[in-house]
mmCIF file of C-alpha atoms in Angstrom:
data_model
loop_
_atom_site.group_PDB
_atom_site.id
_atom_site.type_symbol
_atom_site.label_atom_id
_atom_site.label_comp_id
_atom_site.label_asym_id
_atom_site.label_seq_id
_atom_site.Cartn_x
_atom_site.Cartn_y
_atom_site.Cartn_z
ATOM 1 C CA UNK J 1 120.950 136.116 76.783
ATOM 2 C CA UNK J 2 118.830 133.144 76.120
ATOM 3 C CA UNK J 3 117.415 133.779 72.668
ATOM 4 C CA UNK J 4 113.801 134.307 74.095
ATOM 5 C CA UNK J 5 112.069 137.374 73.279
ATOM 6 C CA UNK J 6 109.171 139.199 74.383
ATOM 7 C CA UNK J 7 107.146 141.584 73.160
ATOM 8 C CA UNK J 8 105.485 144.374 74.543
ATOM 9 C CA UNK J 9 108.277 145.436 77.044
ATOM 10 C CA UNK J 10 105.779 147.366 78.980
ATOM 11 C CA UNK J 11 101.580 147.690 78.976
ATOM 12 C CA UNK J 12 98.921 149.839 80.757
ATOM 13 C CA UNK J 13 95.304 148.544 79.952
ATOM 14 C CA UNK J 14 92.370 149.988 82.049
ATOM 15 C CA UNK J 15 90.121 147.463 83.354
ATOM 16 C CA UNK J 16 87.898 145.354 81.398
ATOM 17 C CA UNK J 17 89.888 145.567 78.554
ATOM 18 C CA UNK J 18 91.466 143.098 76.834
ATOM 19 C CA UNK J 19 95.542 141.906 75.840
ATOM 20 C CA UNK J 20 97.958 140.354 74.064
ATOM 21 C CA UNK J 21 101.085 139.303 74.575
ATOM 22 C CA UNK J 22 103.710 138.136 72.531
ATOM 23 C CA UNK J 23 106.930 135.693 72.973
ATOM 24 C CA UNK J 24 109.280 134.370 70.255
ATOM 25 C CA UNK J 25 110.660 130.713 71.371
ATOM 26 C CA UNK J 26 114.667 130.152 71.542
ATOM 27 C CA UNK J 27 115.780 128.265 68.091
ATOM 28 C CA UNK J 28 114.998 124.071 68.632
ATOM 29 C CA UNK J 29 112.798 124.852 71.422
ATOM 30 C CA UNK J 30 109.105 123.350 70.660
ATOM 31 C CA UNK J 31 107.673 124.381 74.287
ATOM 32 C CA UNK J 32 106.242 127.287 75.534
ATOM 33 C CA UNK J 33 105.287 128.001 79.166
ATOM 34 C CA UNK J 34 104.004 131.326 80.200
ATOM 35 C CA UNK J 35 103.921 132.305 84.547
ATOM 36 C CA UNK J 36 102.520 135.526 86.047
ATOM 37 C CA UNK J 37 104.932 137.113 88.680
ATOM 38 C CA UNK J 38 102.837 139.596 90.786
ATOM 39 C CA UNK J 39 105.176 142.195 92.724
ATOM 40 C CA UNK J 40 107.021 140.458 95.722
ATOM 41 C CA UNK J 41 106.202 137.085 94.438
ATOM 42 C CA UNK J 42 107.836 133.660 92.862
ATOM 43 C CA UNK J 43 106.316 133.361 89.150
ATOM 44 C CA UNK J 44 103.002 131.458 88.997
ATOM 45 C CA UNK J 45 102.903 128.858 86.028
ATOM 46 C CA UNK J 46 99.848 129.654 83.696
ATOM 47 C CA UNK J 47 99.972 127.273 81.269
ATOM 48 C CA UNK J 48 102.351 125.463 78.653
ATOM 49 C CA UNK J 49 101.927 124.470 74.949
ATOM 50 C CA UNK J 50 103.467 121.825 72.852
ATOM 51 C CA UNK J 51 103.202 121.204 69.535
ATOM 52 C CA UNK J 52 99.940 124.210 68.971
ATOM 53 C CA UNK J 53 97.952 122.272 72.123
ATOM 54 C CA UNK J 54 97.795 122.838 75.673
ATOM 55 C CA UNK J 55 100.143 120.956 77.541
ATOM 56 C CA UNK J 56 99.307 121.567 81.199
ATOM 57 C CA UNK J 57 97.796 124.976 83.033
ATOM 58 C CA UNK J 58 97.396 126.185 86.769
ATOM 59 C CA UNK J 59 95.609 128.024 88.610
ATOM 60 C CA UNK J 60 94.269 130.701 86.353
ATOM 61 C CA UNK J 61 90.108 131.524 85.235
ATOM 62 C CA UNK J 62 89.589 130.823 81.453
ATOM 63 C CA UNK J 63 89.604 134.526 80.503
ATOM 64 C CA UNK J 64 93.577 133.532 80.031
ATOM 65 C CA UNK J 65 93.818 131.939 77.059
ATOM 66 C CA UNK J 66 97.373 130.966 75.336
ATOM 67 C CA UNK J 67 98.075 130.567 71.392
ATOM 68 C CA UNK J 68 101.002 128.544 69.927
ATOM 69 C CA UNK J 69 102.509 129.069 66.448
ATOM 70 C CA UNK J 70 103.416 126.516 63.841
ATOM 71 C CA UNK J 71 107.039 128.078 64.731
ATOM 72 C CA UNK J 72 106.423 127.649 68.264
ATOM 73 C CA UNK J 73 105.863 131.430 69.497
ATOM 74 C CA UNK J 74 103.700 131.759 71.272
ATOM 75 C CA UNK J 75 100.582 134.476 73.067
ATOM 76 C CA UNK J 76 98.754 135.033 76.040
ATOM 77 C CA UNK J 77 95.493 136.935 75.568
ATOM 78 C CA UNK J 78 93.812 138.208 79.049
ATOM 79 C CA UNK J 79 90.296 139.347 78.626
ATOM 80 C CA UNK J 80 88.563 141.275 80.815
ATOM 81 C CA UNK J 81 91.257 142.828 82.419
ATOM 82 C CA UNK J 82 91.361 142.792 86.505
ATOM 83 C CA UNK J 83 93.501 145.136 88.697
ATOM 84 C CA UNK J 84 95.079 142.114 90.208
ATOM 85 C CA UNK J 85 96.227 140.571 86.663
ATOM 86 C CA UNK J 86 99.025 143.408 86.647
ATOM 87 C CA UNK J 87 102.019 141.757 87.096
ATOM 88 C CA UNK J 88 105.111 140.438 85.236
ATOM 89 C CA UNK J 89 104.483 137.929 82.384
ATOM 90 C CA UNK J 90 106.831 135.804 81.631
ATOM 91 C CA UNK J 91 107.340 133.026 79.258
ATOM 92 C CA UNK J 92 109.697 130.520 78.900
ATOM 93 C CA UNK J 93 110.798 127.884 76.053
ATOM 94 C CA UNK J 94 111.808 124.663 76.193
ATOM 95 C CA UNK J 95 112.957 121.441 74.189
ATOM 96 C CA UNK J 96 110.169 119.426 75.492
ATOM 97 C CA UNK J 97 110.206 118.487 79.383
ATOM 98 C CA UNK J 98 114.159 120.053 79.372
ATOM 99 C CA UNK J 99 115.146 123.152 80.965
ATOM 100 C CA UNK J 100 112.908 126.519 80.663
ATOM 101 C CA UNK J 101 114.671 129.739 79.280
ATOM 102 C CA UNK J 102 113.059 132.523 80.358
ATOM 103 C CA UNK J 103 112.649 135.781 78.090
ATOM 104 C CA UNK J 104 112.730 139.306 79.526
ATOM 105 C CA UNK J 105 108.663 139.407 80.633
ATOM 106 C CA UNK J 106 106.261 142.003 79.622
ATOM 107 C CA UNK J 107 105.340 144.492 82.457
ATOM 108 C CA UNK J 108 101.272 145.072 82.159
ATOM 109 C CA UNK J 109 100.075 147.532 84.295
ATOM 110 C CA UNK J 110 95.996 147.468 85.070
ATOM 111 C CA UNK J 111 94.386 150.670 86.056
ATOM 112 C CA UNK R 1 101.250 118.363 94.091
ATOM 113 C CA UNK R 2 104.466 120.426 94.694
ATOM 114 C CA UNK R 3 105.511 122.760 96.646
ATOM 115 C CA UNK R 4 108.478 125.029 97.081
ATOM 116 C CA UNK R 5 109.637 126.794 100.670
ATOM 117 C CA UNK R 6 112.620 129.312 100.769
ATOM 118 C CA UNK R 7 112.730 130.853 104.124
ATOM 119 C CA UNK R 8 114.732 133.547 103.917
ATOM 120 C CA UNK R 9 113.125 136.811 102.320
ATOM 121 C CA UNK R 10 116.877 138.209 102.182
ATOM 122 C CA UNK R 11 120.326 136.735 103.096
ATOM 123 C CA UNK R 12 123.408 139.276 103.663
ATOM 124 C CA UNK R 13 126.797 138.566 102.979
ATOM 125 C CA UNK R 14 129.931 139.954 102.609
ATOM 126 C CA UNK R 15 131.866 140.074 99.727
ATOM 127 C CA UNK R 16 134.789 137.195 99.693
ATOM 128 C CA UNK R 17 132.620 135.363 102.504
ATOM 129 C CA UNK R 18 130.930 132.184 101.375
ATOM 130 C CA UNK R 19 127.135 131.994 100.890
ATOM 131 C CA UNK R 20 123.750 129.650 100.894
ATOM 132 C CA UNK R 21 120.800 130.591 99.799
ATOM 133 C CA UNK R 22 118.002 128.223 101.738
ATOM 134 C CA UNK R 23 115.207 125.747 99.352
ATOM 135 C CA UNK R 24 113.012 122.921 100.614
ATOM 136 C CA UNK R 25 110.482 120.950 98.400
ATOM 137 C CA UNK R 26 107.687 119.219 98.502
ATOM 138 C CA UNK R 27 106.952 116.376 95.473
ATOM 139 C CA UNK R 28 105.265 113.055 95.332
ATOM 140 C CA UNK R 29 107.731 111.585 92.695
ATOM 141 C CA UNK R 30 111.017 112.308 92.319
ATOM 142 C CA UNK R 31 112.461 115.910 92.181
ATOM 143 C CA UNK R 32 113.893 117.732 89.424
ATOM 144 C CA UNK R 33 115.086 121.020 90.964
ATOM 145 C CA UNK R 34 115.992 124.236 89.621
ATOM 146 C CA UNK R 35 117.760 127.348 90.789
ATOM 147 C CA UNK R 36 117.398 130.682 88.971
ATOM 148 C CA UNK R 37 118.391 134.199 89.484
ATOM 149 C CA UNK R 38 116.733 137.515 88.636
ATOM 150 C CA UNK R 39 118.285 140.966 88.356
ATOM 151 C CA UNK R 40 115.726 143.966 88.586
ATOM 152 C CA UNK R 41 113.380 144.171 85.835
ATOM 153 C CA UNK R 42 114.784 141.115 83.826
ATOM 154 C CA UNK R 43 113.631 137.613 83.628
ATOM 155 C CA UNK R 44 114.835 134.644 85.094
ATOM 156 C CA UNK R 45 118.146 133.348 84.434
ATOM 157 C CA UNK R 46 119.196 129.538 84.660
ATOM 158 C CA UNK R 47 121.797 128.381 87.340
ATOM 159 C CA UNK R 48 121.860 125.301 87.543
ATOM 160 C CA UNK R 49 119.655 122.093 88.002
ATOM 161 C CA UNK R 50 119.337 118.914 89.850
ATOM 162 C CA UNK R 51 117.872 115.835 87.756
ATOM 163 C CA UNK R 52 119.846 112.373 89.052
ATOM 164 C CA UNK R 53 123.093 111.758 89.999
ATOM 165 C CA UNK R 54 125.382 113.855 91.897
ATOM 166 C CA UNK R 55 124.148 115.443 94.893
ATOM 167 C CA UNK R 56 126.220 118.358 94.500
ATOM 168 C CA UNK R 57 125.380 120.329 91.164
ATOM 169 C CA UNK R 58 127.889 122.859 89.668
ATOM 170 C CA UNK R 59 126.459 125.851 87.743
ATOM 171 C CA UNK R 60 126.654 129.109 86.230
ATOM 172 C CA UNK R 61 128.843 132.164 88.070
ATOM 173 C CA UNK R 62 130.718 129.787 90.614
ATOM 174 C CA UNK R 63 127.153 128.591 91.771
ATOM 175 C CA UNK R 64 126.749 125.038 93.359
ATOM 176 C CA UNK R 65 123.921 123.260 95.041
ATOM 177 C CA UNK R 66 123.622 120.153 97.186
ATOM 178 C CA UNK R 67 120.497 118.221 96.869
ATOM 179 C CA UNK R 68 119.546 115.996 100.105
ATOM 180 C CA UNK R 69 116.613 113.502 99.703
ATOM 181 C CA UNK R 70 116.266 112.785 103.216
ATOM 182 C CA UNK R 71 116.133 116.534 104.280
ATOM 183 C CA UNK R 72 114.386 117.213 100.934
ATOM 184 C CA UNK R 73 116.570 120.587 100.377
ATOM 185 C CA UNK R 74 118.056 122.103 97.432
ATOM 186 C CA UNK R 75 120.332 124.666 98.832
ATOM 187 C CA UNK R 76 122.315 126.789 96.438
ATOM 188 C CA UNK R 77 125.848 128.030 97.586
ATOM 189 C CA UNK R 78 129.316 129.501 96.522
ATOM 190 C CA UNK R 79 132.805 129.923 98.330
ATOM 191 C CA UNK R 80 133.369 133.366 97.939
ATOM 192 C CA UNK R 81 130.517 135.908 97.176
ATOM 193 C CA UNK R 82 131.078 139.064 94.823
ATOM 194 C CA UNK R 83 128.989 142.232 95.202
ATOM 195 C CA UNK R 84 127.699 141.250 91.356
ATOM 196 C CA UNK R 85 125.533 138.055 92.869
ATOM 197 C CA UNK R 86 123.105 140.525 94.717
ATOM 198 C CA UNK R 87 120.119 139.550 92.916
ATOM 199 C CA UNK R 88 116.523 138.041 93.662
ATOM 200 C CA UNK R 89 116.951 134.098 93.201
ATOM 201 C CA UNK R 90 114.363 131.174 92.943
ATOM 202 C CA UNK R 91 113.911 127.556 93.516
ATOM 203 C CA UNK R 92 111.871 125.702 91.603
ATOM 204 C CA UNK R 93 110.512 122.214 91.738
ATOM 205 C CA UNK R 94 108.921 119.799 88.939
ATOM 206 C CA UNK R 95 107.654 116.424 89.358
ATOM 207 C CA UNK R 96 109.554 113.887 87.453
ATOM 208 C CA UNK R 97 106.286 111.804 87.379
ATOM 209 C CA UNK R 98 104.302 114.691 85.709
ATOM 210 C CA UNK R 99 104.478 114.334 81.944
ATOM 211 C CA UNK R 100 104.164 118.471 81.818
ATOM 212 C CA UNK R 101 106.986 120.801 82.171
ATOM 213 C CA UNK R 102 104.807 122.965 85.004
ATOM 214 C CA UNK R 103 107.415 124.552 87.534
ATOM 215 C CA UNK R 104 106.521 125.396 90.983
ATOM 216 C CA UNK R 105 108.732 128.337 92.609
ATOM 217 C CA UNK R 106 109.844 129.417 95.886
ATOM 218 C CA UNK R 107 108.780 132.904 96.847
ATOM 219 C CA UNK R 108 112.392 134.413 96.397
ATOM 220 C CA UNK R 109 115.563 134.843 98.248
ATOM 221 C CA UNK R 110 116.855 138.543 98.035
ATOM 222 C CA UNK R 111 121.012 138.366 98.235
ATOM 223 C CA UNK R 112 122.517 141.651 99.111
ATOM 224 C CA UNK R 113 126.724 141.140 99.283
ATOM 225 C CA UNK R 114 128.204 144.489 100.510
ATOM 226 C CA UNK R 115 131.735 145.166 100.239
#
């Protein structure tokens, strides 16, 4: 196991509502990166945070918005929940630009 | 930008046969490369990684991969497959140049080794 944890295991939100998401970073790590795996799919890279600030983000509307700790955990909040944001969340820590570990991922379900 | 291709939606092998699972990338600097694998409803678990050196990478589980600049491939392999490797596994590519720690993935290679 890679020390990361994540917390809920699983979600169901109806739509419009809104979420949080929690991860706990592996000990040294001082990165956080968070992807969205939708069903069938390769993980898509959301955004990453170093140091409390926004390192980097993709392809994703504002309405995701990330949160890092003073002991680097970490959480995604989605507002306005869409259908299409159910998916596997993942996040993943790192020592700086080293290798991600990934934690287990959160399940949300939108209906 | 970056881009990952694996071409294969599933590869099947039989157990004690040897096995490659297929990546290509796409960066505008230099590579580093990543392979992962993913059982069902887990995460992602590191393999092994390309960042200089060596062209041939050894990792996790018996797993190796050659990297080849001029074909721009990252193909992950092992000698002899067990029925425990069947598992989802991605490729991932990050710009060296980029000062973030963004991953790009491949859209998955299913592995199914039957006995």
């Amino acid at each position: 196991e890679t020390g990361v944890t994540q917390s809920p295991t699983h979600l169901i939100k109806t739509r419009g509502q809104q979420v949080t998401l929690r991860c706990s970073s592996q000990s040294g790590h001082n990165t956080v990166s968070w992807y969205q795996q939708a069903l069938g799919q390769g993980p898509q890279f959301i955004f990453q945070y170093y140091r409390e600030e926004e390192n980097g983000r993709g392809n994703f509307p504002p309405r995701f918005s990330g949160l890092q700790f003073p002991n680097y955990s970490s959480e995604l909040n989605v507002n306005a929940l869409e259908l299409d944001d159910s998916a596997l969340y993942l996040c993943a820590s790192s020592f700086t630009a080293d290798t991600q570990y990934f934690g287990p991922g959160t399940r949300l379900t939108v209906l | 930008a970056q881009s990952v291709a694996q071409p294969e939606d599933q590869v099947n092998v039989a157990e004690g046969n040897p096995l490659t699972v297929k990546c290509t990338y796409s960066v505008s600097g230099n590579p580093y490369l990543f392979w992962y694998v993913q059982y069902p409803n887990r995460g992602l678990q590191f393999l092994l990684k390309y960042i200089t050196g060596d062209n041939l990478v050894k990792g996790s589980y018996g797993f190796e991969a050659e990297f080849n600049k001029s074909q721009t491939s990252f193909h992950l392999k092992k000698p002899s497959a067990l029925v425990s490797d069947s598992a989802l596994y991605f490729c991932a590519v990050r710009d060296a140049n980029n000062a973030g720690n963004m991953l790009t993935f491949g859209g998955g290679t299913r592995l199914m080794v039957k006995p």
